[in-house]
Coordinates of C-alpha atoms in Angstrom, one line a residue:
X1 CA 68.4 -33.7 -69.0
X2 CA 68.7 -32.7 -65.4
X3 CA 65.6 -30.5 -65.6
X4 CA 63.6 -33.7 -65.7
X5 CA 64.2 -34.0 -61.9
X6 CA 62.7 -30.5 -61.2
X7 CA 59.6 -30.9 -59.1
X8 CA 57.5 -28.8 -61.4
X9 CA 58.1 -31.3 -64.2
X10 CA 58.7 -34.5 -62.4
X11 CA 55.6 -34.6 -60.2
X12 CA 53.0 -34.1 -62.9
X13 CA 54.9 -36.4 -65.3
X14 CA 55.1 -39.2 -62.8
X15 CA 51.4 -38.9 -62.0
X16 CA 50.5 -38.9 -65.7
X17 CA 52.6 -42.0 -66.5
X18 CA 51.2 -43.9 -63.5
X19 CA 47.6 -43.0 -64.2
X20 CA 47.9 -43.7 -68.0
X21 CA 49.5 -47.1 -67.3
X22 CA 46.8 -48.1 -64.9
X23 CA 44.0 -47.0 -67.2
X24 CA 45.5 -49.1 -70.0
X25 CA 45.9 -52.1 -67.6
X26 CA 42.7 -51.9 -65.6
X27 CA 40.4 -53.6 -68.1
X28 CA 42.7 -56.6 -68.2
X29 CA 43.1 -57.0 -64.5
X30 CA 40.9 -57.9 -61.5
X31 CA 40.0 -55.1 -59.1
X32 CA 42.9 -54.6 -56.7
X33 CA 42.5 -55.0 -52.9
X34 CA 44.4 -51.7 -52.4
X35 CA 46.6 -49.1 -54.0
X36 CA 49.8 -47.7 -52.4
X37 CA 52.1 -45.0 -53.7
X38 CA 55.6 -43.8 -52.9
X39 CA 55.9 -40.0 -52.2
X40 CA 54.1 -38.3 -55.1
X41 CA 53.0 -41.7 -56.2
X42 CA 50.6 -41.7 -53.2
X43 CA 48.8 -38.8 -55.0
X44 CA 48.8 -40.8 -58.2
X45 CA 47.3 -43.8 -56.3
X46 CA 44.2 -41.8 -55.7
X47 CA 43.8 -41.2 -59.4
X48 CA 44.3 -45.0 -60.0
X49 CA 41.8 -45.8 -57.3
X50 CA 39.1 -43.6 -58.9
X51 CA 39.1 -40.7 -56.5
X52 CA 40.5 -38.2 -58.9
X53 CA 40.1 -37.7 -62.7
X54 CA 43.2 -36.9 -64.8
X55 CA 42.8 -33.2 -64.9
X56 CA 42.4 -32.8 -61.2
X57 CA 45.3 -35.2 -60.5
X58 CA 47.7 -33.3 -62.7
X59 CA 46.6 -29.9 -61.3
X60 CA 47.1 -31.2 -57.8
X61 CA 50.5 -32.6 -58.7
X62 CA 51.5 -29.2 -60.0
X63 CA 50.2 -27.4 -56.9
X64 CA 52.1 -29.9 -54.7
X65 CA 55.3 -29.3 -56.5
X66 CA 54.9 -25.5 -56.3
X67 CA 54.1 -25.6 -52.6
X68 CA 57.1 -27.8 -51.9
X69 CA 59.4 -25.6 -54.0
X70 CA 58.3 -22.5 -52.1
X71 CA 58.5 -24.1 -48.6
X72 CA 62.3 -24.1 -47.9
X73 CA 64.1 -21.0 -46.9
X74 CA 67.5 -22.6 -47.5
X75 CA 68.8 -25.3 -49.8
X76 CA 67.9 -28.8 -48.6
X77 CA 68.3 -32.4 -49.9
X78 CA 68.1 -36.1 -49.3
X79 CA 70.6 -39.0 -48.8
X80 CA 69.8 -42.7 -49.2
X81 CA 71.4 -44.7 -46.4
X82 CA 71.8 -48.4 -46.2
X83 CA 73.2 -50.4 -43.3
X84 CA 71.9 -48.7 -40.2
X85 CA 68.7 -49.4 -38.2
X86 CA 65.9 -46.9 -38.2
X87 CA 66.5 -45.9 -34.6
X88 CA 70.2 -45.5 -35.0
X89 CA 69.8 -43.5 -38.2
X90 CA 67.1 -41.2 -36.8
X91 CA 69.4 -40.4 -33.8
X92 CA 72.3 -39.7 -36.1
X93 CA 70.3 -37.5 -38.3
X94 CA 69.0 -35.5 -35.4
X95 CA 72.5 -35.0 -34.0
X96 CA 73.4 -33.4 -37.4
X97 CA 70.4 -31.2 -37.6
X98 CA 68.6 -33.5 -40.1
X99 CA 65.6 -35.9 -40.0
X100 CA 64.4 -39.3 -41.2
X101 CA 62.5 -38.8 -44.4
X102 CA 61.7 -42.3 -45.8
X103 CA 61.8 -45.8 -44.3
X104 CA 62.2 -48.5 -46.9
X105 CA 63.2 -51.5 -44.8
X106 CA 65.0 -52.6 -41.6
X107 CA 68.2 -51.0 -42.6
X108 CA 67.3 -48.9 -45.7
X109 CA 66.1 -45.3 -45.4
X110 CA 66.5 -41.8 -46.6
X111 CA 67.4 -38.8 -44.5
X112 CA 67.1 -35.1 -45.3
X113 CA 67.9 -31.6 -44.1
X114 CA 69.9 -28.5 -45.0
X115 CA 72.5 -29.2 -47.7
X116 CA 75.2 -27.7 -45.5
X117 CA 74.5 -30.5 -42.9
X118 CA 74.4 -33.4 -45.3
X119 CA 78.2 -34.0 -45.8
X120 CA 78.8 -34.3 -42.1
X121 CA 75.9 -36.6 -41.7
X122 CA 77.1 -38.7 -44.6
X123 CA 80.6 -39.0 -43.2
X124 CA 79.3 -40.0 -39.8
X125 CA 77.0 -42.7 -41.3
X126 CA 79.9 -44.0 -43.4
X127 CA 82.1 -44.2 -40.3
X128 CA 79.5 -46.6 -38.9
X129 CA 79.6 -48.8 -42.0
X130 CA 76.6 -47.4 -43.9
X131 CA 76.4 -47.0 -47.7
X132 CA 75.4 -43.5 -48.8
X133 CA 73.8 -42.3 -52.1
X134 CA 72.9 -38.7 -52.6
X135 CA 69.4 -38.5 -54.2
X136 CA 68.7 -36.4 -57.3
X137 CA 66.1 -34.2 -55.6
X138 CA 66.2 -30.6 -54.7
X139 CA 64.3 -30.7 -51.5
X140 CA 64.2 -32.5 -48.2
X141 CA 60.7 -33.9 -48.8
X142 CA 59.0 -35.7 -45.9
X143 CA 60.9 -33.8 -43.3
X144 CA 59.9 -30.8 -41.1
X145 CA 61.6 -28.4 -43.6
X146 CA 58.6 -28.9 -45.8
X147 CA 56.1 -27.9 -43.1
X148 CA 55.1 -24.6 -44.8
X149 CA 53.8 -26.6 -47.8
X150 CA 51.4 -28.7 -45.8
X151 CA 48.5 -26.2 -45.3
X152 CA 48.8 -24.9 -48.9
X153 CA 48.5 -28.4 -50.3
X154 CA 45.7 -29.3 -47.8
X155 CA 43.8 -26.3 -49.0
X156 CA 44.2 -27.3 -52.6
X157 CA 43.0 -30.9 -51.8
X158 CA 40.0 -29.6 -50.0
X159 CA 39.0 -27.3 -52.9
X160 CA 39.5 -30.1 -55.5
X161 CA 37.0 -32.7 -56.7
X162 CA 38.8 -35.4 -54.7
X163 CA 36.3 -38.2 -53.8
X164 CA 36.4 -41.0 -51.3
X165 CA 38.5 -43.7 -53.0
X166 CA 36.3 -46.7 -54.1
X167 CA 39.4 -48.9 -53.5
X168 CA 41.4 -48.2 -50.3
X169 CA 44.6 -46.2 -50.7
X170 CA 47.3 -46.8 -48.1
X171 CA 48.6 -43.7 -46.3
X172 CA 52.3 -43.3 -46.8
X173 CA 52.9 -42.0 -43.3
X174 CA 51.8 -45.2 -41.5
X175 CA 50.3 -47.7 -44.0
X176 CA 46.8 -47.2 -42.7
X177 CA 44.0 -47.8 -45.2
X178 CA 42.2 -44.6 -46.4
X179 CA 38.6 -44.8 -47.6
X180 CA 37.2 -41.4 -46.9
X181 CA 37.9 -37.9 -48.2
X182 CA 38.8 -36.1 -45.0
X183 CA 41.4 -38.7 -44.1
X184 CA 42.8 -38.5 -47.6
X185 CA 43.2 -34.8 -47.4
X186 CA 44.9 -35.1 -44.0
X187 CA 47.3 -37.9 -44.8
X188 CA 48.2 -36.7 -48.3
X189 CA 49.1 -33.2 -47.0
X190 CA 50.8 -34.5 -43.9
X191 CA 53.3 -36.7 -45.8
X192 CA 55.0 -33.6 -47.3
X193 CA 56.6 -33.0 -43.9
X194 CA 56.4 -36.3 -42.1
X195 CA 58.4 -39.5 -42.6
X196 CA 57.1 -41.8 -45.3
X197 CA 57.0 -45.4 -43.9
X198 CA 57.1 -47.4 -47.1
X199 CA 58.0 -50.5 -45.1
X200 CA 54.8 -50.1 -43.2
X201 CA 52.9 -49.8 -46.5
X202 CA 54.4 -53.1 -47.7
X203 CA 53.5 -54.8 -44.4
X204 CA 50.0 -53.5 -44.6
X205 CA 49.5 -54.9 -48.1
X206 CA 50.5 -58.3 -46.8
X207 CA 48.1 -57.9 -43.8
X208 CA 45.3 -57.1 -46.3
X209 CA 45.9 -60.5 -48.0
X210 CA 47.7 -59.2 -51.1
X211 CA 49.8 -61.8 -52.7
X212 CA 50.6 -60.1 -56.0
X213 CA 52.0 -56.6 -56.3
X214 CA 52.3 -54.8 -59.7
X215 CA 54.4 -51.6 -59.8
X216 CA 53.1 -49.2 -62.4
X217 CA 56.6 -47.6 -63.0
X218 CA 58.5 -45.9 -64.3
X219 CA 61.3 -48.1 -63.1
X220 CA 61.2 -51.1 -60.8
X221 CA 62.6 -49.8 -57.5
X222 CA 59.4 -50.4 -55.5
X223 CA 58.9 -54.0 -56.6
X224 CA 62.5 -54.8 -55.7
X225 CA 62.0 -53.3 -52.2
X226 CA 58.8 -55.4 -51.9
X227 CA 60.6 -58.6 -52.8
X228 CA 63.4 -57.8 -50.4
X229 CA 61.1 -57.2 -47.5
X230 CA 58.5 -60.0 -48.3
X231 CA 60.2 -62.6 -50.5
X232 CA 57.0 -64.7 -50.5
X233 CA 55.3 -62.0 -52.6
X234 CA 55.0 -62.1 -56.4
X235 CA 56.2 -58.5 -57.1
X236 CA 57.1 -57.1 -60.5
X237 CA 57.0 -53.8 -62.4
X238 CA 55.3 -53.1 -65.7
X239 CA 58.8 -52.0 -66.7
X240 CA 59.9 -55.6 -66.5
X241 CA 57.7 -56.6 -69.4
X242 CA 57.7 -55.9 -73.1
X243 CA 54.0 -55.2 -73.3
X244 CA 51.0 -54.4 -71.1
X245 CA 49.6 -57.8 -72.2
X246 CA 52.7 -59.4 -70.8
X247 CA 52.3 -57.6 -67.4
X248 CA 48.6 -58.5 -67.3
X249 CA 49.3 -62.1 -68.2
X250 CA 51.8 -62.4 -65.4
X251 CA 49.3 -61.1 -62.9
X252 CA 46.7 -63.6 -64.0
X253 CA 49.2 -66.5 -63.7
X254 CA 50.3 -65.4 -60.3
X255 CA 46.7 -65.2 -59.1
X256 CA 46.1 -68.7 -60.4

């Protein structure tokens, strides 16, 4: 039911599903050039990259959720917006006391802020021709309203057994490759209150020479965004296949 979207449940569950899927697939696949994750998926990416074991990953996911839930003094939320450029949407959000939260493409993004401000922002964006979709989340993640959660999560990361990732993980805030522990702590905590630039992450994967992207799921939203931004990429989700063997076989065929 709706409780599935509560941070305290959703974040550990997502990390568990993604790590379990990767561990089942890893013996059947070549070593990736990089891992990238969307929002809490960035934390899961460190588990997949070998920087966190399962227990530490799930404990950090729970701590992240608790820190985020405790951060906002007033109700906040997110809206998905399609049809406005990043610059125009950022200016519109600022004018309504909100902020850019996630950039998915040239005209696809999410904005967040106080719930009382979101209807006015939505109406103004629609008046400019944008399509609006309220997101099923309870917080304006990746905006300044989550700033109080950043030091708490950074402290938890510093106290955890997080290791330097053996395979680079892309930082959600700018797409840069992270290969050391200190940078991982800084970027993982910073993204709670800074805009996630998923478009930059997709571009960075291409720049690193990646030609095949496999989304671990659940769902297939990230692979669809990858194909939209880089049609030349082979991008699919595990959710598209009937079995893990099917997903691994597809990767092998795409790599030649």
